[in-house]
XYZ file of C-alpha atoms in Angstrom:
590
model
C 126.580 130.886 115.457
C 123.103 129.983 114.529
C 121.431 128.004 117.230
C 119.167 126.222 114.692
C 121.893 124.940 112.622
C 121.636 121.183 111.811
C 124.656 118.861 111.078
C 124.829 116.005 108.669
C 126.384 112.919 110.324
C 129.233 113.092 107.878
C 130.325 116.191 109.556
C 130.558 114.628 112.877
C 132.239 111.247 112.464
C 135.346 110.975 114.578
C 138.127 109.370 112.605
C 140.892 110.623 114.975
C 140.452 107.397 117.046
C 140.005 104.905 114.221
C 142.810 102.615 113.184
C 140.700 101.354 110.397
C 142.132 101.850 107.000
C 140.562 104.262 104.500
C 137.539 102.857 102.583
C 138.852 104.018 99.301
C 141.449 106.280 97.706
C 139.386 109.385 98.229
C 140.404 112.140 100.482
C 137.266 112.530 102.252
C 135.592 115.487 103.722
C 137.030 118.178 106.074
C 136.906 115.734 109.055
C 138.477 112.934 107.094
C 135.139 110.915 106.594
C 134.862 108.744 103.636
C 131.454 107.376 102.661
C 132.003 103.534 102.067
C 129.084 103.537 99.589
C 130.176 106.543 97.599
C 132.330 104.411 95.122
C 129.236 102.442 94.237
C 126.607 105.167 93.826
C 128.031 106.634 90.620
C 128.156 103.274 88.923
C 125.167 102.507 86.741
C 125.404 99.217 84.719
C 121.701 98.758 84.345
C 119.094 97.851 86.825
C 119.708 93.935 86.726
C 123.353 94.403 86.991
C 123.300 96.895 89.889
C 120.771 94.606 91.543
C 123.032 91.741 91.402
C 126.139 93.714 92.495
C 124.286 95.054 95.453
C 124.585 91.773 97.154
C 128.277 91.795 96.907
C 130.266 92.453 100.162
C 131.374 95.944 101.210
C 134.998 96.150 102.348
C 135.349 98.605 105.185
C 139.003 98.169 105.820
C 141.352 96.406 108.034
C 141.834 96.678 111.952
C 144.684 96.809 114.022
C 145.490 93.248 115.297
C 146.804 94.574 118.648
C 143.389 95.895 119.949
C 141.691 93.918 122.809
C 138.588 92.209 122.123
C 136.517 95.067 123.738
C 138.427 97.765 121.729
C 137.977 95.773 118.560
C 134.163 95.408 119.226
C 133.692 99.150 119.989
C 135.690 100.079 116.797
C 133.864 97.661 114.448
C 130.632 98.796 115.861
C 131.372 102.281 115.225
C 132.500 101.651 111.721
C 130.027 98.934 110.467
C 128.593 100.025 107.264
C 125.107 99.957 107.695
C 123.320 102.413 105.396
C 121.809 105.530 107.041
C 118.553 105.469 105.047
C 116.060 105.882 107.929
C 114.360 109.367 107.862
C 112.973 111.169 110.991
C 109.310 110.221 109.894
C 110.383 106.541 109.926
C 111.969 106.697 113.398
C 109.037 108.762 114.981
C 106.491 106.141 113.729
C 108.621 103.287 114.717
C 108.766 104.908 118.265
C 104.960 105.575 118.454
C 103.551 102.284 117.080
C 106.398 100.030 116.110
C 105.899 97.324 118.850
C 102.164 97.438 119.160
C 101.144 93.975 118.290
C 99.495 90.759 119.729
C 100.681 91.523 123.283
C 98.331 94.497 123.351
C 95.523 93.258 120.984
C 95.249 89.564 122.030
C 97.504 89.051 125.024
C 95.651 91.625 127.057
C 92.612 89.150 127.035
C 94.522 86.466 129.018
C 96.005 88.996 131.242
C 92.471 90.381 131.979
C 91.040 86.931 132.740
C 94.132 86.084 134.996
C 94.569 89.338 137.016
C 91.277 91.391 136.641
C 90.984 94.983 135.203
C 92.751 96.561 138.115
C 95.673 94.230 137.764
C 95.662 94.988 134.001
C 96.009 98.813 134.650
C 98.505 98.387 137.396
C 100.875 96.148 135.536
C 100.830 98.131 132.367
C 101.418 101.399 134.157
C 104.399 100.164 136.173
C 105.743 98.301 133.159
C 105.216 101.655 131.082
C 106.962 103.905 133.551
C 109.889 101.427 133.456
C 109.970 101.408 129.637
C 109.788 105.136 129.513
C 112.870 105.340 131.925
C 114.589 102.594 129.641
C 113.988 104.331 126.444
C 115.303 107.671 127.748
C 118.416 106.000 129.013
C 118.792 104.195 125.593
C 118.261 107.601 123.885
C 121.085 109.175 125.755
C 123.409 106.276 124.826
C 122.255 106.036 121.155
C 122.734 109.817 120.607
C 126.247 109.627 121.955
C 127.310 106.304 120.343
C 124.944 105.672 117.220
C 126.803 102.502 116.577
C 125.899 99.170 114.833
C 124.409 96.908 117.258
C 123.513 99.629 119.537
C 122.367 98.435 122.994
C 123.592 95.017 122.227
C 127.127 96.324 121.938
C 126.664 98.461 124.877
C 126.755 95.601 127.225
C 130.162 94.776 125.959
C 131.435 98.281 126.106
C 130.146 99.315 129.571
C 129.867 96.136 131.595
C 131.954 93.225 130.338
C 132.518 90.969 127.315
C 130.981 87.862 129.022
C 127.799 89.822 129.922
C 127.695 91.350 126.370
C 127.952 87.803 124.810
C 125.029 86.557 127.047
C 122.830 89.589 126.246
C 123.701 89.617 122.520
C 122.643 85.996 122.149
C 119.576 86.579 124.369
C 118.395 89.245 122.178
C 119.141 87.577 118.892
C 117.297 84.453 119.925
C 114.315 86.439 121.098
C 113.805 87.729 117.720
C 114.636 84.549 115.997
C 111.889 82.868 117.860
C 109.312 85.704 117.383
C 109.374 85.418 113.521
C 107.798 81.976 113.278
C 105.438 82.504 116.057
C 104.102 85.822 114.579
C 103.726 84.143 111.012
C 101.593 81.417 112.677
C 99.526 84.088 114.606
C 99.003 85.800 111.287
C 97.655 82.684 109.716
C 95.455 82.093 112.824
C 93.955 85.495 112.327
C 92.588 84.432 108.900
C 90.742 81.625 110.675
C 88.340 84.416 111.908
C 86.864 84.585 108.257
C 87.756 81.152 106.833
C 88.919 78.211 108.865
C 88.718 75.685 106.089
C 92.102 76.545 104.247
C 95.199 74.956 105.581
C 97.267 77.312 107.675
C 100.432 76.371 105.760
C 98.995 78.393 102.720
C 98.579 81.576 104.636
C 101.893 81.015 106.362
C 103.694 80.929 103.111
C 102.031 84.113 101.959
C 103.130 86.133 104.960
C 106.585 84.536 104.961
C 107.239 85.807 101.384
C 105.737 89.145 102.146
C 108.253 89.650 105.113
C 111.011 88.424 102.842
C 110.093 90.782 100.072
C 110.204 93.735 102.557
C 113.579 92.880 103.895
C 115.042 92.589 100.387
C 114.894 96.397 100.258
C 117.007 96.653 103.402
C 116.489 99.266 106.019
C 114.502 101.580 103.777
C 111.860 98.729 103.038
C 111.619 98.157 106.718
C 111.273 101.836 107.490
C 108.491 102.301 104.951
C 106.628 99.285 105.853
C 106.832 100.093 109.566
C 105.652 103.701 108.673
C 102.592 102.339 107.060
C 101.969 99.450 109.505
C 102.338 101.904 112.644
C 100.116 104.486 111.042
C 97.324 101.996 110.662
C 97.735 100.596 114.124
C 97.757 104.033 115.802
C 94.703 105.059 113.767
C 92.813 101.863 114.938
C 93.649 102.385 118.599
C 92.623 105.966 118.497
C 89.407 104.900 116.895
C 88.799 102.189 119.521
C 89.414 104.707 122.382
C 86.573 106.851 120.966
C 84.384 103.808 120.328
C 85.096 102.368 123.742
C 83.951 105.462 125.450
C 80.740 105.379 123.330
C 80.197 101.582 124.288
C 80.797 102.231 128.054
C 78.161 105.137 127.997
C 75.573 102.813 126.325
C 75.980 103.911 122.758
C 76.014 100.486 121.251
C 73.044 98.993 119.394
C 72.565 96.227 121.908
C 74.597 97.376 124.942
C 73.294 99.461 127.780
C 75.157 101.855 130.067
C 78.171 100.013 131.587
C 80.190 102.527 133.663
C 82.229 100.719 136.299
C 79.972 97.972 137.074
C 82.461 95.254 136.054
C 85.002 96.631 138.513
C 82.379 95.777 141.280
C 80.969 92.465 139.806
C 82.680 90.225 139.217
C 85.405 92.698 140.739
C 88.482 94.583 140.165
C 91.080 91.763 140.865
C 90.756 88.060 139.796
C 93.576 86.645 141.997
C 94.791 89.310 144.324
C 98.467 90.238 144.435
C 99.640 87.063 142.739
C 97.301 87.913 139.748
C 99.025 91.301 139.424
C 102.357 89.428 139.438
C 101.078 86.878 136.785
C 100.074 89.909 134.478
C 103.432 91.253 134.359
C 105.014 88.965 131.864
C 102.216 89.789 129.370
C 102.525 93.455 129.851
C 106.338 93.088 129.248
C 105.574 91.011 126.033
C 103.309 93.840 124.813
C 106.101 96.365 125.265
C 108.760 94.119 123.442
C 110.205 95.919 120.710
C 110.071 99.515 122.012
C 113.764 99.337 122.035
C 114.132 99.087 118.366
C 114.269 102.741 117.854
C 117.685 102.361 119.522
C 118.763 99.580 117.202
C 117.719 101.733 114.266
C 119.876 104.741 115.403
C 122.944 103.686 113.477
C 120.696 103.614 110.318
C 119.239 107.056 110.645
C 120.375 110.119 108.684
C 120.941 112.337 111.894
C 120.608 110.451 115.240
C 121.285 113.668 117.091
C 118.232 115.209 115.698
C 115.816 112.511 115.377
C 116.446 110.012 118.301
C 115.767 112.376 121.204
C 112.286 113.311 119.809
C 111.542 109.628 119.071
C 112.325 108.553 122.619
C 109.928 111.285 123.983
C 107.110 109.836 121.671
C 107.198 106.581 123.740
C 105.588 108.434 126.671
C 102.475 109.304 124.535
C 102.290 105.662 123.237
C 102.245 104.413 126.747
C 99.800 106.898 128.067
C 97.385 107.205 125.178
C 97.524 103.848 123.400
C 98.133 101.453 126.192
C 96.839 102.803 129.465
C 93.733 104.503 128.047
C 92.736 101.682 125.653
C 93.346 98.920 128.354
C 91.279 100.893 130.916
C 88.343 100.971 128.575
C 88.914 97.305 127.911
C 88.707 96.556 131.640
C 85.533 98.673 131.864
C 83.713 97.107 128.859
C 84.647 93.495 129.343
C 84.247 91.373 132.572
C 87.242 89.264 133.423
C 84.972 86.215 133.611
C 84.047 86.352 130.029
C 84.836 82.622 128.806
C 85.917 83.970 125.460
C 89.077 85.526 126.907
C 90.633 82.060 127.593
C 90.598 78.865 125.315
C 90.575 80.985 122.058
C 93.150 82.247 119.697
C 93.552 85.261 117.474
C 90.781 87.778 117.247
C 88.333 85.426 119.070
C 90.393 85.883 122.404
C 90.940 89.816 121.813
C 89.041 91.950 124.474
C 88.969 94.573 121.942
C 86.842 92.474 119.473
C 84.808 91.109 122.434
C 83.818 94.392 123.609
C 82.671 95.415 120.268
C 80.668 92.214 119.725
C 78.998 92.718 123.215
C 77.792 95.964 121.992
C 76.269 94.512 118.960
C 78.065 96.469 116.343
C 78.261 94.554 113.074
C 81.230 94.671 110.828
C 83.788 96.293 113.112
C 84.921 93.099 114.598
C 86.304 92.131 111.189
C 87.971 95.457 110.806
C 89.563 94.940 114.295
C 90.696 91.500 113.153
C 92.282 93.094 110.090
C 94.198 95.498 112.215
C 95.357 92.496 114.481
C 96.586 90.817 111.271
C 98.523 94.110 110.192
C 100.028 94.124 113.823
C 101.212 90.701 113.628
C 102.863 91.253 110.087
C 104.526 94.465 111.618
C 106.023 92.528 114.528
C 107.242 89.786 112.120
C 108.721 92.374 109.966
C 110.496 93.917 112.993
C 111.663 90.495 114.130
C 113.789 90.070 110.907
C 115.197 93.513 111.342
C 115.997 93.131 115.046
C 117.473 89.637 114.585
C 119.624 90.407 111.492
C 121.256 93.550 113.019
C 121.799 91.708 116.188
C 123.427 88.813 114.467
C 125.700 91.059 112.470
C 126.680 92.737 115.788
C 127.414 89.357 117.303
C 129.942 88.770 114.506
C 131.514 92.206 114.895
C 132.115 91.678 118.596
C 133.670 88.268 117.951
C 130.566 86.304 119.480
C 129.854 84.525 116.293
C 131.589 83.441 113.111
C 132.888 86.331 111.093
C 130.568 85.391 108.046
C 127.463 86.429 110.252
C 128.739 90.024 109.908
C 128.414 90.031 106.164
C 127.102 93.427 104.868
C 126.442 93.879 101.247
C 126.760 97.240 99.211
C 123.338 98.039 99.914
C 123.884 98.084 103.757
C 121.887 94.719 104.258
C 123.209 92.167 106.829
C 122.406 89.480 104.374
C 123.625 86.536 106.435
C 121.561 87.800 109.371
C 118.600 88.122 107.285
C 119.029 84.607 105.797
C 119.423 83.007 109.283
C 116.313 84.715 110.458
C 114.363 83.582 107.552
C 115.659 79.976 107.816
C 114.525 79.867 111.454
C 111.261 81.369 110.292
C 110.550 78.159 108.330
C 109.592 76.615 111.697
C 106.296 78.354 111.108
C 105.330 75.299 108.978
C 105.140 73.284 112.249
C 101.630 74.842 112.317
C 100.479 72.015 110.241
C 101.813 69.560 112.893
C 99.447 68.070 115.334
C 101.922 68.904 118.078
C 102.376 72.409 117.012
C 101.005 73.774 120.264
C 103.684 72.125 122.469
C 106.513 73.278 120.009
C 105.432 76.756 120.102
C 104.970 76.932 123.862
C 108.552 75.825 124.280
C 109.782 78.213 121.622
C 107.869 81.080 123.487
C 109.550 80.032 126.698
C 112.899 80.649 125.121
C 112.185 84.334 124.665
C 109.584 84.956 127.268
C 111.701 86.763 129.824
C 114.259 88.051 127.251
C 113.043 91.517 127.078
C 113.264 91.957 130.860
C 116.968 91.208 130.810
C 117.533 93.500 127.695
C 115.749 96.422 129.389
C 117.493 95.843 132.715
C 120.848 95.817 130.916
C 120.020 99.026 128.978
C 119.496 100.734 132.288
C 122.654 99.231 133.920
C 124.743 100.289 130.728
C 123.445 104.020 131.243
C 124.431 103.799 134.949
C 127.919 102.558 134.015
C 128.274 105.212 131.496
C 127.365 107.975 133.665
C 129.708 106.517 136.368
C 132.639 106.301 133.603
C 132.029 110.075 132.774
C 132.297 110.918 136.515
C 135.371 108.820 137.186
C 137.194 110.162 134.009
C 136.608 113.793 134.844
C 133.962 114.329 132.257
C 130.362 115.577 132.515
C 126.920 115.507 130.957
C 127.528 119.049 129.431
C 129.226 117.071 126.622
C 126.071 115.079 125.793
C 123.657 116.455 123.172
C 120.840 114.621 124.749
C 120.383 113.368 128.406
C 117.864 111.168 129.775
C 114.936 113.094 131.243
C 114.745 110.544 134.105
C 118.408 110.690 134.795
C 120.215 108.006 136.831
C 117.291 107.810 139.174
C 115.071 106.514 136.246
C 117.647 103.880 135.383
C 117.989 102.862 138.985
C 114.165 102.351 138.952
C 114.424 100.424 135.641
C 116.952 97.991 137.023
C 114.973 97.498 140.389
C 111.634 96.925 138.546
C 113.053 94.480 136.163
C 114.571 92.513 139.103
C 111.136 92.587 140.902
C 109.432 91.338 137.778
C 111.876 88.451 137.625
C 111.278 87.626 141.188
C 107.474 87.817 140.707
C 107.677 85.586 137.597
C 109.854 83.112 139.636
C 107.008 82.906 142.224
C 104.214 82.428 139.648
C 106.360 79.840 137.651
C 106.989 77.967 140.742
C 103.364 78.108 142.061
C 100.847 78.711 139.207
C 97.597 80.179 139.925
C 94.950 77.501 140.432
C 97.525 74.659 139.571
C 99.834 72.381 141.514
C 103.660 73.082 141.040
C 105.228 71.152 138.150
C 108.373 71.396 136.120
C 106.743 71.873 132.771
C 104.858 75.003 133.867
C 107.854 76.416 135.638
C 110.289 76.069 132.728
C 107.718 77.452 130.235
C 107.941 80.600 132.053
C 111.433 80.684 133.267
C 113.364 78.638 130.720
C 115.224 81.848 129.517
C 117.120 82.149 132.843
C 119.074 78.822 132.902
C 119.827 79.256 129.274
C 121.316 82.711 129.961
C 123.325 81.319 132.917
C 124.744 78.477 130.626
C 125.654 81.187 128.002
C 127.372 83.386 130.563
C 129.637 80.704 132.114
C 130.341 79.217 128.517
C 131.921 82.455 127.461
C 133.653 82.872 130.917
C 135.438 79.517 130.573
C 135.820 79.393 126.858
C 137.749 82.618 126.776
C 139.002 82.349 130.457
C 137.678 85.944 130.935
C 136.806 86.117 134.615
C 136.250 89.836 134.593
C 132.777 90.487 136.021
C 132.724 94.084 134.935
C 135.023 96.713 133.511
C 136.334 99.209 135.842
C 134.908 102.730 135.261
C 138.303 104.193 134.423
C 138.894 101.687 131.803
C 135.611 102.167 129.922
C 135.819 103.627 126.422
C 133.681 106.590 126.275
C 135.013 107.923 122.959
C 135.229 105.337 120.283
C 132.122 105.737 117.953
C 131.259 109.379 119.195
C 129.872 111.535 116.317
C 131.206 114.626 117.485
C 134.836 115.701 116.700
C 135.114 118.871 118.675
C 133.591 118.364 122.146
C 134.010 122.004 123.121
C 132.294 123.175 120.100
C 129.521 120.624 120.997
C 129.225 121.979 124.511
C 128.909 125.593 123.240
C 126.117 124.503 120.818
C 124.298 122.742 123.455
C 124.495 125.904 125.734
C 123.193 128.018 122.959
C 120.317 125.606 122.192
C 119.263 125.646 125.807
C 119.339 129.327 125.920
C 117.215 129.627 122.844
C 114.569 127.217 124.186
C 114.521 129.194 127.523
C 113.871 132.415 125.473
C 110.757 130.877 123.931
C 107.285 131.052 125.441
C 106.085 128.598 127.929
C 103.965 126.473 125.545
C 107.016 126.092 123.227
C 109.085 124.988 126.262
C 106.499 122.367 127.229
C 106.278 121.170 123.640
C 110.046 120.748 123.412
C 110.176 118.893 126.706
C 107.548 116.215 125.746
C 108.002 116.027 121.920
């Protein structure tokens, strides 16, 4: 058997466990798989007619009414007809630069002013390690179960329906709120060049740009993110080179800097409490890293592309975040007044360092990159929100109409809801827009922390279920490089971040304790508690977590013959071991 053989997903769908009726009258392939889109691909009624027909619903069969809620959710997630149009290059670029946005380019400025350069590096390193462990755990789950809704659905599968309901709505709300926030941020970046035009005009342009991209479904999202991410990566690599030149005194007006700003004004702005305060900003900058897992169900071959994509996260953390922020901390003192009290590029430490060096023209280029990054995050927010909303309906957590998916594989109702909420961006023209958006941000401020902690917890529960049910990791085509230790670290660090944020929210740096400042940081937590207990009492489901022996570890698996899979994995490992050292290192990290 050839070790380098690749498999199309159609050859790996397990229909033996599916009580879903056939999509059509076709016989399917050797494994019984029938492509739900095949009946439409051959029809050609003209461009306009095909375009209209594409919005019609795609019927993917009926489901056994005797299934439990969890079984039904697992089955529908495995069979949800999202189109697998994302290619390997799309997933790789989404993993490398998909979530790079205002958190890094602008938010790092306020973090530098709050904590100092040492706090900046410490917070991003610890959060980065946690994120790498989380994405590795997510990669293992998504390769085994590339189902619609992905990690949102894993909470229901591996923990409990009540926790799944809580986390699914938490994640949906996070992305729903991000869209109007990013649209306003995009309009603000234009003020760097022209502040006279009403922000509503720019908001409208960006709004319809995001809508236009999402009309083309997952392929539109993939192509847009490929371009956006490439430009962001190119800009950060360019800044790293420029930052070294600036630090060494290569700027027209700047002399040698070295590490003088770490001595004066100092490495820490507020000691340990300053480090704790920076964690929420570092977490915000990594938000969206998990989208490569959400996209797993819409890739051509998750088993081939997803493991490589999860490994790319290491390079993004090490090269793009840690190195660039180290240079920012070296080149900009945390006492610079421009870091606070401004918005957009004016508060970006990247732009400030270039200005301090007296380099003309490049600040405008950096502002353009920030605008691209903002549009990228806005585009990702519609993708993330729409897929999560569809998953909510699949699991019975929202009205069934929310799960509407058309013949082009677009979750239309999810996209529509996201764009309707996005209209809140026009509040930018209101005199009280700052207060409104501060509270909107509070709704999603800590959402990512809960999401990442839950991913690690799901991984631990999956491994435990394998052990209890007499199964092993030898049946997994990809296993987390960090193992269960990495997931334990991820759960622990997320809990510590929540504790640190509670402390900072209750006793803000340089301010007296007050309810407003507390809830603007910690509002997400009481909302999650309300959601959790609402589901518990509404469904009268008092099961805190599923027992390991009852966890479903088969529905949604892409491999039909586990013994054949084990043999292939063993041969692949033997093949890699036979290669030179440099090849083994490359396969481990890439």
